[in-house]
């Protein structure tokens, strides 16, 4: 069976790499303001046309962490403004997790090129697991992630680039790795960020605003919770204000990095307590919905695949790195990135998870809302657009 067939049998599907994917959003925005020529990896003007963005002098791009297309659709009554500006759907890349998706957004390139291969990833230089959110055990950001930042390229070409996020994110490993360039403005509340974005929109260029409260509520309470709905309502209200006050000749684009599923009551395996899963596995990385298995040197990857398939059955698509590469799961895998991808790759199906109590905290294993795999709920994210004036 091919990779696509393995995924299809598990109810999973490949990202739309190079077409309507998350990597098209920032190139399209740059093309809209006349900066598309700074994008070398893909055709930014084609992305602009494909996503339907008009030519304007400024674009405010808002990324709502954790807001999947299907979750928004299910709670559309709580987001009347966002519902009114729906423009379409794009896919995240694999894995559907923040580090990989922000890298895809910031560079236009999939994780096989950026090396942002999960919440955690094996650092081949140290043999330890690196956390790509906290940046613990990872190398210097520019060394770990070598693909050019589109924001940095646009700023170097003279365009006004503004990034809005929490003050503590200024200069963080993740920011430096994938979203470096231009001016970073720290603002704690979404309302503050909207105010800054409105000021920046008076000049030609692009503003990028990140908001993480929807994702945080989903992880802790589940996306079907009242807390998640409240976070969505807050975002809907502030983004309505942003759209209503945008100057003429500007536009707003809203998207997300991944969706989410709730896993309470769903099948779960603990690799740390299951000898059949650990046999021959030197190290696990990734996350409970998207695992990388790094094997002992003498172990045959096909044997590990067979063993994991026997244990997980219909609850996962389990393939070798070679099959993942041949099928384009991570996009093109560059040689310097290959060691961060497991010898065996596990994409979970349905709402199932595999945790590892040897390395994960009780808190992380108790999360209600999770993501990382390739169900429609995780893969599909909204594309929403409004024009000022």
XYZ file of N, CA and C in Angstrom, residues 99-366:
804
model
N 4.478 24.453 16.306
C 5.838 24.708 15.838
C 5.966 24.471 14.336
N 5.436 23.346 13.862
C 5.510 23.040 12.437
C 4.689 24.021 11.622
N 3.499 24.370 12.115
C 2.618 25.251 11.356
C 3.119 26.686 11.314
N 3.637 27.197 12.422
C 4.185 28.551 12.390
C 5.395 28.617 11.468
N 6.167 27.541 11.414
C 7.293 27.498 10.478
C 6.792 27.501 9.040
N 5.751 26.746 8.765
C 5.176 26.720 7.422
C 4.596 28.087 7.058
N 3.925 28.706 8.011
C 3.385 30.046 7.796
C 4.503 31.050 7.538
N 5.548 31.009 8.354
C 6.599 32.023 8.291
C 7.576 31.868 7.147
N 7.682 30.663 6.586
C 8.625 30.427 5.493
C 7.948 30.002 4.198
N 6.691 29.557 4.287
C 5.999 29.013 3.123
C 6.393 27.592 2.799
N 7.127 26.928 3.724
C 7.694 25.623 3.423
C 7.281 24.580 4.460
N 7.144 23.324 4.034
C 6.714 22.261 4.948
C 7.822 21.824 5.901
N 7.456 20.986 6.862
C 8.378 20.632 7.943
C 9.575 19.817 7.474
N 9.456 19.132 6.345
C 10.604 18.399 5.817
C 11.736 19.297 5.367
N 11.446 20.561 5.160
C 12.474 21.535 4.806
C 12.870 22.418 5.991
N 11.903 22.729 6.874
C 12.224 23.602 8.003
C 12.836 22.852 9.180
N 12.578 21.549 9.274
C 13.060 20.790 10.421
C 12.233 20.982 11.671
N 11.106 21.677 11.544
C 10.193 21.870 12.678
C 9.184 20.732 12.628
N 9.604 19.577 13.113
C 8.899 18.327 12.835
C 7.970 17.861 13.958
N 7.705 18.713 14.939
C 6.795 18.323 15.994
C 6.891 19.236 17.189
N 6.057 18.979 18.184
C 6.175 19.690 19.452
C 7.558 19.424 20.042
N 7.989 18.164 19.942
C 9.370 17.822 20.258
C 9.981 17.106 19.066
N 11.297 17.141 18.993
C 12.008 16.467 17.906
C 13.358 16.005 18.415
N 13.825 14.900 17.884
C 15.145 14.416 18.265
C 16.217 15.330 17.672
N 17.137 15.776 18.521
C 18.267 16.579 18.081
C 19.411 15.623 17.748
N 19.695 15.405 16.459
C 20.737 14.438 16.097
C 22.109 14.800 16.647
N 22.337 16.094 16.886
C 23.637 16.517 17.386
C 23.904 16.126 18.818
N 22.841 15.974 19.610
C 22.994 15.645 21.027
C 22.384 14.305 21.393
N 21.496 13.809 20.537
C 20.777 12.585 20.862
C 19.662 12.788 21.861
N 19.382 14.044 22.217
C 18.321 14.364 23.172
C 17.081 14.875 22.443
N 15.981 14.898 23.166
C 14.743 15.429 22.608
C 14.718 16.942 22.813
N 14.533 17.674 21.725
C 14.429 19.133 21.782
C 12.963 19.533 21.790
N 12.629 20.513 22.628
C 11.273 21.048 22.667
C 11.239 22.297 21.787
N 10.429 22.280 20.722
C 10.442 23.356 19.744
C 9.470 24.484 20.079
N 8.869 24.432 21.264
C 8.119 25.571 21.784
C 8.965 26.315 22.817
N 9.458 25.597 23.818
C 10.318 26.232 24.830
C 11.742 26.416 24.338
N 12.123 25.690 23.313
C 13.453 25.678 22.686
C 14.504 24.993 23.553
N 14.079 24.212 24.507
C 15.009 23.456 25.344
C 15.674 22.351 24.516
N 16.986 22.237 24.622
C 17.807 21.225 23.939
C 17.879 21.407 22.427
N 17.390 22.517 21.921
C 17.526 22.792 20.489
C 18.754 23.657 20.250
N 19.239 23.660 19.023
C 20.375 24.498 18.659
C 19.912 25.943 18.474
N 20.840 26.845 18.172
C 20.483 28.240 17.916
C 19.391 28.286 16.849
N 18.396 29.160 17.005
C 17.260 29.166 16.088
C 17.631 29.206 14.608
N 18.574 30.069 14.236
C 18.947 30.201 12.834
C 19.696 28.969 12.328
N 20.272 28.200 13.242
C 20.952 26.976 12.856
C 19.971 25.813 12.737
N 19.019 25.761 13.652
C 18.029 24.681 13.607
C 17.119 24.837 12.396
N 16.645 26.055 12.144
C 15.706 26.318 11.056
C 16.384 27.254 10.058
N 16.862 26.680 8.953
C 17.723 27.422 8.035
C 16.988 28.064 6.865
N 15.705 27.797 6.705
C 14.980 28.403 5.591
C 14.697 29.875 5.898
N 14.732 30.735 4.884
C 14.577 32.175 5.138
C 13.188 32.539 5.638
N 13.154 33.464 6.585
C 11.904 34.021 7.072
C 11.372 35.012 6.044
N 10.118 34.843 5.639
C 9.526 35.749 4.656
C 9.386 37.158 5.227
N 9.103 37.269 6.517
C 9.013 38.584 7.136
C 10.355 39.298 7.089
N 11.415 38.557 7.370
C 12.759 39.135 7.345
C 13.127 39.594 5.944
N 12.799 38.793 4.943
C 13.113 39.159 3.573
C 12.345 40.398 3.140
N 11.081 40.480 3.496
C 10.283 41.647 3.121
C 10.788 42.906 3.817
N 11.148 42.785 5.103
C 11.673 43.937 5.835
C 12.992 44.406 5.237
N 13.845 43.460 4.846
C 15.130 43.816 4.242
C 14.945 44.515 2.908
N 13.815 44.270 2.254
C 13.532 44.900 0.969
C 12.811 46.230 1.131
N 12.658 46.700 2.363
C 12.114 48.022 2.595
C 10.648 48.089 2.959
N 9.991 46.950 3.102
C 8.583 46.950 3.470
C 8.434 47.021 4.994
N 7.379 47.689 5.440
C 7.106 47.802 6.864
C 6.465 46.506 7.356
N 7.147 45.831 8.260
C 6.692 44.549 8.789
C 6.552 44.680 10.303
N 5.373 44.333 10.820
C 5.106 44.421 12.253
C 4.575 43.083 12.749
N 5.165 42.573 13.820
C 4.712 41.331 14.440
C 4.185 41.638 15.831
N 3.011 41.082 16.148
C 2.349 41.365 17.418
C 2.163 40.084 18.213
N 2.623 40.086 19.444
C 2.477 38.917 20.299
C 2.768 39.279 21.738
N 2.729 38.289 22.620
C 3.062 38.545 24.015
C 4.501 39.029 24.135
N 4.743 39.905 25.090
C 6.075 40.490 25.242
C 7.143 39.420 25.450
N 6.775 38.344 26.136
C 7.771 37.314 26.426
C 8.182 36.542 25.176
N 7.431 36.670 24.079
C 7.794 35.989 22.845
C 8.848 36.743 22.041
N 9.106 37.992 22.401
C 10.112 38.766 21.674
C 11.477 38.085 21.812
N 12.072 37.734 20.704
C 13.387 37.098 20.733
C 13.385 35.660 21.179
N 12.206 35.027 21.334
C 12.176 33.625 21.736
C 12.738 32.743 20.636
N 13.098 31.515 20.998
C 13.668 30.610 20.014
C 12.743 30.382 18.829
N 11.455 30.132 19.108
C 10.507 29.873 18.031
C 10.322 31.103 17.154
N 10.197 32.289 17.774
C 10.044 33.511 16.990
C 11.256 33.742 16.105
N 12.435 33.578 16.663
C 13.659 33.803 15.882
C 13.815 32.771 14.774
N 13.350 31.568 15.022
C 13.520 30.505 14.038
C 12.648 30.706 12.808
N 11.416 31.165 13.001
C 10.478 31.123 11.868
C 9.781 32.442 11.565
N 9.831 33.425 12.484
C 9.098 34.670 12.274
C 9.966 35.896 12.532
N 11.268 35.740 12.397
C 12.154 36.869 12.614
C 11.997 37.887 11.471
N 12.270 39.124 11.795
C 12.209 40.175 10.790
C 11.207 41.247 11.140
N 11.521 42.494 10.789
C 10.625 43.608 11.058
C 10.631 43.997 12.520
N 9.584 44.682 12.939
C 9.464 45.163 14.307
C 8.532 44.267 15.099
N 8.986 43.793 16.251
C 8.135 43.022 17.156
C 7.572 43.976 18.195
N 6.250 43.977 18.327
C 5.583 44.811 19.325
C 4.890 43.907 20.321
N 5.290 43.991 21.582
C 4.673 43.181 22.617
C 3.380 43.802 23.100
N 2.311 43.021 23.096
C 1.011 43.484 23.583
C 0.293 42.272 24.155
N -0.220 42.393 25.367
C -0.735 41.224 26.067
C -2.146 40.831 25.640
N -3.044 41.768 25.527
C -4.425 41.439 25.188
C -4.641 41.522 23.685
N -5.670 40.835 23.212
C -6.001 40.920 21.798
C -6.426 42.334 21.432
N -7.139 43.014 22.325
C -7.553 44.391 22.058
C -6.342 45.293 21.839
N -5.296 45.127 22.659
C -4.073 45.912 22.477
C -3.434 45.623 21.122
N -3.416 44.360 20.750
C -2.806 44.000 19.479
C -3.583 44.574 18.303
N -4.909 44.576 18.422
C -5.731 45.162 17.364
C -5.435 46.652 17.240
N -5.286 47.339 18.357
C -4.964 48.767 18.321
C -3.649 49.018 17.589
N -2.633 48.219 17.900
C -1.339 48.372 17.235
C -1.467 48.065 15.740
N -2.205 47.017 15.408
C -2.385 46.643 14.003
C -3.073 47.754 13.222
N -4.054 48.411 13.828
C -4.734 49.514 13.154
C -3.777 50.674 12.892
N -2.872 50.923 13.831
C -1.868 51.965 13.598
C -0.910 51.589 12.495
N -0.479 50.329 12.493
C 0.458 49.879 11.461
C -0.178 49.894 10.081
N -1.491 49.698 10.020
C -2.178 49.616 8.731
C -2.209 50.945 7.993
N -1.776 52.028 8.645
C -1.715 53.313 7.953
C -0.539 53.376 6.976
N 0.406 52.440 7.127
C 1.574 52.401 6.254
C 1.487 51.186 5.329
N 2.238 51.226 4.229
C 2.301 50.072 3.341
C 3.074 48.954 4.022
N 2.611 47.720 3.876
C 3.336 46.602 4.457
C 2.404 45.507 4.944
N 2.917 44.704 5.860
C 2.163 43.571 6.409
C 2.325 43.549 7.919
N 1.231 43.316 8.610
C 1.252 43.092 10.056
C 0.837 41.653 10.319
N 1.489 41.040 11.297
C 1.143 39.675 11.688
C 0.778 39.686 13.162
N -0.425 39.198 13.468
C -0.920 39.167 14.850
C -1.237 37.731 15.245
N -0.601 37.275 16.313
C -0.830 35.922 16.836
C -1.709 36.002 18.074
N -2.681 35.047 18.180
C -3.524 34.979 19.370
C -3.683 33.517 19.777
N -3.339 33.182 21.018
C -3.260 31.794 21.433
C -4.314 31.327 22.418
N -5.284 32.182 22.784
C -6.205 31.824 23.860
C -7.197 30.724 23.477
N -7.565 30.645 22.207
C -8.488 29.581 21.790
C -7.826 28.225 21.957
N -6.575 28.119 21.538
C -5.823 26.874 21.676
C -5.643 26.514 23.152
N -5.312 27.511 23.968
C -5.091 27.250 25.394
C -6.361 26.717 26.055
N -7.505 27.310 25.724
C -8.768 26.839 26.297
C -9.088 25.430 25.818
N -8.807 25.150 24.550
C -9.069 23.822 24.015
C -8.231 22.751 24.666
N -6.958 23.025 24.873
C -6.091 22.045 25.522
C -6.579 21.722 26.934
N -6.945 22.745 27.670
C -7.277 22.544 29.083
C -8.692 22.018 29.289
N -9.644 22.568 28.507
C -11.047 22.243 28.753
C -11.709 21.456 27.625
N -11.059 21.387 26.469
C -11.662 20.770 25.300
C -12.347 21.808 24.425
N -12.364 21.579 23.115
C -12.932 22.588 22.222
C -14.458 22.632 22.307
N -15.081 21.635 22.902
C -16.537 21.646 23.060
C -16.979 22.310 24.364
N -16.030 22.879 25.090
C -16.328 23.485 26.391
C -16.833 24.913 26.243
N -17.441 25.414 27.323
C -17.868 26.807 27.362
C -16.670 27.753 27.360
N -15.572 27.312 27.970
C -14.368 28.149 27.988
C -13.838 28.378 26.571
N -13.887 27.323 25.750
C -13.445 27.457 24.358
C -14.364 28.404 23.600
N -15.661 28.249 23.803
C -16.628 29.129 23.144
C -16.403 30.586 23.558
N -16.129 30.813 24.832
C -15.890 32.179 25.305
C -14.662 32.790 24.627
N -13.610 31.997 24.442
C -12.409 32.490 23.764
C -12.711 32.809 22.298
N -13.529 31.985 21.674
C -13.931 32.250 20.289
C -14.744 33.535 20.208
N -15.657 33.734 21.123
C -16.488 34.944 21.120
C -15.633 36.194 21.314
N -14.625 36.120 22.179
C -13.725 37.257 22.378
C -13.008 37.613 21.073
N -12.497 36.596 20.386
C -11.791 36.833 19.131
C -12.732 37.402 18.078
N -13.948 36.874 18.016
C -14.917 37.356 17.027
C -15.218 38.836 17.244
N -15.380 39.223 18.495
C -15.698 40.609 18.816
C -14.556 41.563 18.431
N -13.327 41.209 18.783
C -12.200 42.094 18.502
C -11.872 42.150 17.012
N -12.040 41.033 16.328
C -11.739 41.040 14.895
C -12.811 41.794 14.112
N -14.032 41.797 14.615
C -15.057 42.658 14.017
C -14.628 44.126 14.124
N -14.113 44.490 15.288
C -13.643 45.876 15.475
C -12.499 46.193 14.526
N -11.560 45.267 14.392
C -10.448 45.484 13.479
C -10.949 45.722 12.058
N -11.838 44.870 11.597
C -12.335 44.996 10.225
C -13.097 46.299 10.023
N -13.867 46.709 11.024
C -14.692 47.915 10.885
C -13.855 49.187 10.854
N -12.637 49.131 11.418
C -11.802 50.332 11.494
C -10.617 50.315 10.528
N -10.502 49.273 9.713
C -9.401 49.227 8.742
C -9.519 50.374 7.745
N -8.422 51.063 7.456
C -8.477 52.133 6.455
C -8.782 51.580 5.063
N -9.257 52.443 4.196
C -9.484 52.056 2.819
C -8.157 51.637 2.188
N -8.207 50.640 1.336
C -6.993 50.180 0.677
C -6.187 49.196 1.503
N -6.827 48.622 2.526
C -6.160 47.605 3.355
C -7.056 46.375 3.437
N -6.493 45.297 3.935
C -7.266 44.058 4.072
C -6.839 43.321 5.326
N -7.711 42.442 5.769
C -7.444 41.575 6.917
C -7.632 40.136 6.473
N -6.699 39.276 6.860
C -6.801 37.843 6.589
C -6.676 37.118 7.922
N -7.590 36.192 8.182
C -7.570 35.420 9.423
C -7.442 33.944 9.071
N -6.540 33.265 9.744
C -6.382 31.825 9.552
C -5.965 31.199 10.882
N -5.548 29.946 10.841
C -5.150 29.232 12.062
C -4.036 28.261 11.730
N -3.426 27.697 12.757
C -2.302 26.787 12.546
C -2.709 25.321 12.550
N -3.856 24.998 13.136
C -4.342 23.615 13.198
C -5.707 23.632 13.847
N -6.417 22.519 13.755
C -7.650 22.342 14.505
C -7.379 21.554 15.768
N -8.397 20.832 16.245
C -8.251 20.156 17.534
C -9.328 19.078 17.671
N -9.011 18.051 18.430
C -10.000 17.052 18.810
C -9.959 16.872 20.324
N -11.079 16.466 20.900
C -11.139 16.149 22.326
C -10.972 14.636 22.499
N -10.144 14.226 23.445
C -9.791 12.808 23.549
C -10.279 12.145 24.837
N -11.086 12.829 25.614
C -11.626 12.200 26.818
C -12.406 10.946 26.449
N -12.062 9.841 27.065
C -12.742 8.585 26.804
C -12.293 7.854 25.563
N -11.346 8.398 24.836
C -10.864 7.773 23.596
C -9.761 6.760 23.904
N -9.465 5.840 22.983
C -8.386 4.867 23.193
C -7.038 5.568 23.412
N -6.271 5.051 24.380
C -4.956 5.622 24.662
C -4.006 4.512 25.079
N -2.802 4.556 24.517
C -1.742 3.625 24.891
C -0.599 4.405 25.526
N 0.031 3.830 26.516
C 1.221 4.421 27.134
C 2.419 3.596 26.692
N 3.228 4.177 25.787
C 4.405 3.459 25.282
C 5.361 3.116 26.418
N 5.373 3.943 27.459
C 6.276 3.694 28.574
C 5.906 2.473 29.387
N 4.691 1.954 29.202
C 4.248 0.783 29.968
C 3.862 -0.384 29.065
N 4.198 -0.282 27.777
C 3.794 -1.310 26.817
C 5.035 -1.888 26.147
N 5.520 -3.038 26.619
C 6.751 -3.622 26.068
C 6.700 -3.820 24.555
N 5.550 -4.151 24.006
C 5.454 -4.374 22.577
C 5.689 -3.130 21.760
N 5.405 -1.965 22.337
C 5.629 -0.710 21.633
C 7.065 -0.212 21.808
N 7.654 -0.495 22.942
C 8.996 0.022 23.218
C 10.120 -0.821 22.626
N 9.859 -2.051 22.296
C 10.913 -2.940 21.838
C 11.619 -2.382 20.598
N 12.910 -2.174 20.715
C 13.698 -1.663 19.600
C 13.642 -0.166 19.415
N 12.840 0.522 20.234
C 12.682 1.973 20.104
C 13.610 2.668 21.095
N 14.557 3.396 20.566
C 15.526 4.100 21.405
C 14.948 5.369 22.010
N 14.097 6.043 21.258
C 13.608 7.350 21.684
C 12.309 7.660 20.954
N 11.341 8.238 21.671
C 10.122 8.726 21.032
C 10.112 10.246 21.078
N 9.572 10.857 20.025
C 9.446 12.313 19.957
C 8.136 12.638 19.264
N 7.871 13.931 19.107
C 6.633 14.361 18.489
C 5.608 14.705 19.544
N 4.453 14.041 19.480
C 3.353 14.287 20.415
C 2.363 13.140 20.331
N 1.370 13.092 21.208
C 0.497 11.909 21.270
C -0.318 11.606 20.015
N -0.457 12.574 19.123
C -1.193 12.335 17.881
C -0.267 12.158 16.685
N 1.015 12.415 16.853
C 1.962 12.345 15.736
C 3.336 11.996 16.295
N 3.679 10.730 16.236
C 4.894 10.261 16.898
C 6.019 9.986 15.918
N 7.236 10.241 16.388
C 8.462 9.831 15.713
C 9.120 8.750 16.565
N 9.372 7.596 15.977
C 10.059 6.515 16.681
C 11.471 6.393 16.132
N 12.446 6.690 16.969
C 13.855 6.557 16.589
C 14.358 5.225 17.141
N 14.865 4.395 16.256
C 15.125 3.001 16.591
C 16.604 2.744 16.902
N 16.847 1.654 17.640
C 18.213 1.170 17.817
C 18.784 0.807 16.449
N 20.088 0.930 16.304
C 20.716 0.772 14.992
C 20.457 -0.584 14.362
N 20.404 -1.622 15.144
C 20.269 -2.972 14.595
C 18.825 -3.387 14.318
N 17.875 -2.498 14.602
C 16.453 -2.861 14.507
C 15.921 -2.600 13.103
N 15.149 -3.528 12.597
C 14.510 -3.402 11.297
C 13.230 -2.581 11.444
N 13.141 -1.459 10.709
C 11.994 -0.567 10.830
C 10.692 -1.259 10.452
N 10.738 -2.144 9.472
C 9.519 -2.835 9.040
C 8.948 -3.702 10.164
N 9.840 -4.287 10.980
C 9.370 -5.103 12.085
C 8.668 -4.243 13.142
N 9.207 -3.052 13.384
C 8.573 -2.139 14.340
C 7.224 -1.671 13.800
N 7.172 -1.359 12.505
C 5.909 -0.966 11.881
C 4.861 -2.052 12.082
N 5.236 -3.288 11.817
C 4.291 -4.396 11.945
C 3.807 -4.547 13.381
N 4.717 -4.402 14.327
C 4.353 -4.557 15.736
C 3.396 -3.444 16.173
N 3.678 -2.214 15.781
C 2.811 -1.098 16.143
C 1.455 -1.220 15.463
N 1.443 -1.674 14.230
C 0.160 -1.874 13.545
C -0.678 -2.930 14.248
N -0.024 -3.976 14.720
C -0.753 -5.031 15.413
C -1.362 -4.530 16.717
N -0.649 -3.630 17.399
C -1.151 -3.098 18.675
C -2.235 -2.040 18.450
N -1.979 -1.097 17.534
C -2.876 0.043 17.360
C -4.019 -0.229 16.393
N -3.833 -1.173 15.493
C -4.899 -1.526 14.560
C -5.402 -0.346 13.761
N -6.713 -0.183 13.722
C -7.347 0.858 12.917
C -7.153 2.263 13.496
N -6.540 2.349 14.663
C -6.411 3.635 15.345
C -5.190 4.445 14.912
N -4.450 3.982 13.913
C -3.268 4.731 13.476
C -2.833 4.294 12.084
N -2.136 5.198 11.405
C -1.388 4.859 10.199
C 0.082 4.844 10.595
N 0.735 3.692 10.464
C 2.117 3.516 10.893
C 2.959 3.185 9.666
N 3.970 4.000 9.381
C 4.792 3.808 8.180
C 6.255 4.067 8.502
N 7.137 3.566 7.645
C 8.558 3.857 7.777
C 8.846 5.270 7.280
N 10.006 5.796 7.665
C 10.426 7.099 7.160
C 10.521 7.074 5.639
N 11.021 5.985 5.093
C 11.155 5.882 3.638
C 9.800 6.008 2.955
N 8.777 5.346 3.501
C 7.445 5.434 2.906
C 6.843 6.823 3.104
N 7.097 7.427 4.259
C 6.619 8.793 4.497
C 7.255 9.768 3.518
N 8.544 9.575 3.273
C 9.266 10.430 2.327
C 8.738 10.244 0.914
N 8.577 9.001 0.492
C 8.104 8.710 -0.861
C 6.705 9.263 -1.090
N 5.892 9.280 -0.056
C 4.522 9.756 -0.188
C 4.339 11.235 0.069
N 5.413 11.936 0.455
C 5.334 13.375 0.656
C 4.667 13.808 1.942
N 4.736 12.986 2.982
C 4.065 13.332 4.236
C 4.598 14.634 4.827
N 5.903 14.819 4.779
C 6.534 16.030 5.326
C 6.927 17.009 4.226
N 6.437 16.805 3.002
C 6.973 17.538 1.873
C 8.343 16.975 1.534
N 9.149 17.740 0.826
C 10.517 17.310 0.542
C 11.322 17.288 1.845
N 12.027 16.182 2.098
C 12.860 16.078 3.292
C 14.305 16.391 2.922
N 14.831 17.486 3.446
C 16.218 17.863 3.183
C 17.158 17.001 4.029
N 18.365 16.740 3.524
C 19.307 15.879 4.258
C 19.588 16.362 5.679
N 19.709 17.679 5.869
C 20.035 18.188 7.201
C 18.870 18.077 8.177
N 17.700 17.750 7.683
C 16.512 17.618 8.512
C 16.160 16.159 8.771
N 16.641 15.271 7.946
C 16.218 13.878 7.957
C 16.351 13.219 9.326
N 17.414 13.526 10.069
C 17.639 12.893 11.362
C 16.618 13.264 12.417
N 15.859 14.315 12.201
C 14.833 14.723 13.165
C 13.521 13.980 12.957
N 13.417 13.259 11.857
C 12.217 12.481 11.557
C 12.455 11.038 11.979
N 11.482 10.430 12.612
C 11.658 9.082 13.130
C 11.870 8.047 12.049
N 12.544 6.968 12.405
C 12.680 5.832 11.490
C 11.309 5.243 11.182
N 10.395 5.404 12.145
C 8.993 5.023 11.967
C 8.145 6.220 12.380
N 7.105 6.482 11.594
C 6.224 7.631 11.828
C 4.820 7.105 12.103
N 4.186 7.646 13.132
C 2.852 7.189 13.549
C 1.893 8.371 13.533
N 0.885 8.319 12.668
C -0.176 9.326 12.623
C -1.446 8.694 13.174
N -1.951 9.210 14.270
C -3.088 8.609 14.942
C -4.390 8.926 14.222
N -5.333 8.000 14.305
C -6.637 8.138 13.660
C -7.721 8.368 14.712
N -8.919 8.742 14.255
C -10.011 8.959 15.176
C -9.628 9.928 16.273
N -9.843 9.530 17.525
C -9.472 10.369 18.673
C -8.425 9.677 19.554
N -7.745 8.682 19.006
C -6.793 7.891 19.792
C -5.465 8.624 19.979
N -4.753 8.259 21.043
C -3.443 8.844 21.328
C -2.488 7.769 21.842
N -1.200 8.057 21.685
C -0.143 7.276 22.329
C 0.707 8.242 23.134
N 0.768 8.057 24.432
C 1.592 8.886 25.303
C 2.835 8.089 25.705
N 3.766 8.750 26.348
C 4.978 8.084 26.830
C 5.285 8.620 28.218
N 4.914 7.871 29.230
C 5.061 8.325 30.615
C 6.518 8.440 31.039
N 7.431 7.914 30.231
C 8.860 8.070 30.560
C 9.327 9.503 30.370
N 8.691 10.238 29.463
C 9.165 11.580 29.131
C 8.104 12.664 29.260
N 6.829 12.300 29.323
C 5.772 13.296 29.404
C 5.306 13.479 30.840
N 4.915 14.706 31.160
C 4.406 15.000 32.492
C 2.948 14.552 32.607
N 2.494 14.381 33.846
C 1.088 14.038 34.069
C 0.177 15.110 33.493
N 0.600 16.362 33.598
C -0.213 17.465 33.086
C -0.372 17.367 31.580
N 0.709 17.102 30.875
C 0.623 17.039 29.416
C -0.205 15.840 28.970
N -0.110 14.728 29.714
C -0.882 13.547 29.333
C -2.356 13.689 29.670
N -2.702 14.678 30.490
C -4.091 14.876 30.901
C -4.831 15.892 30.042
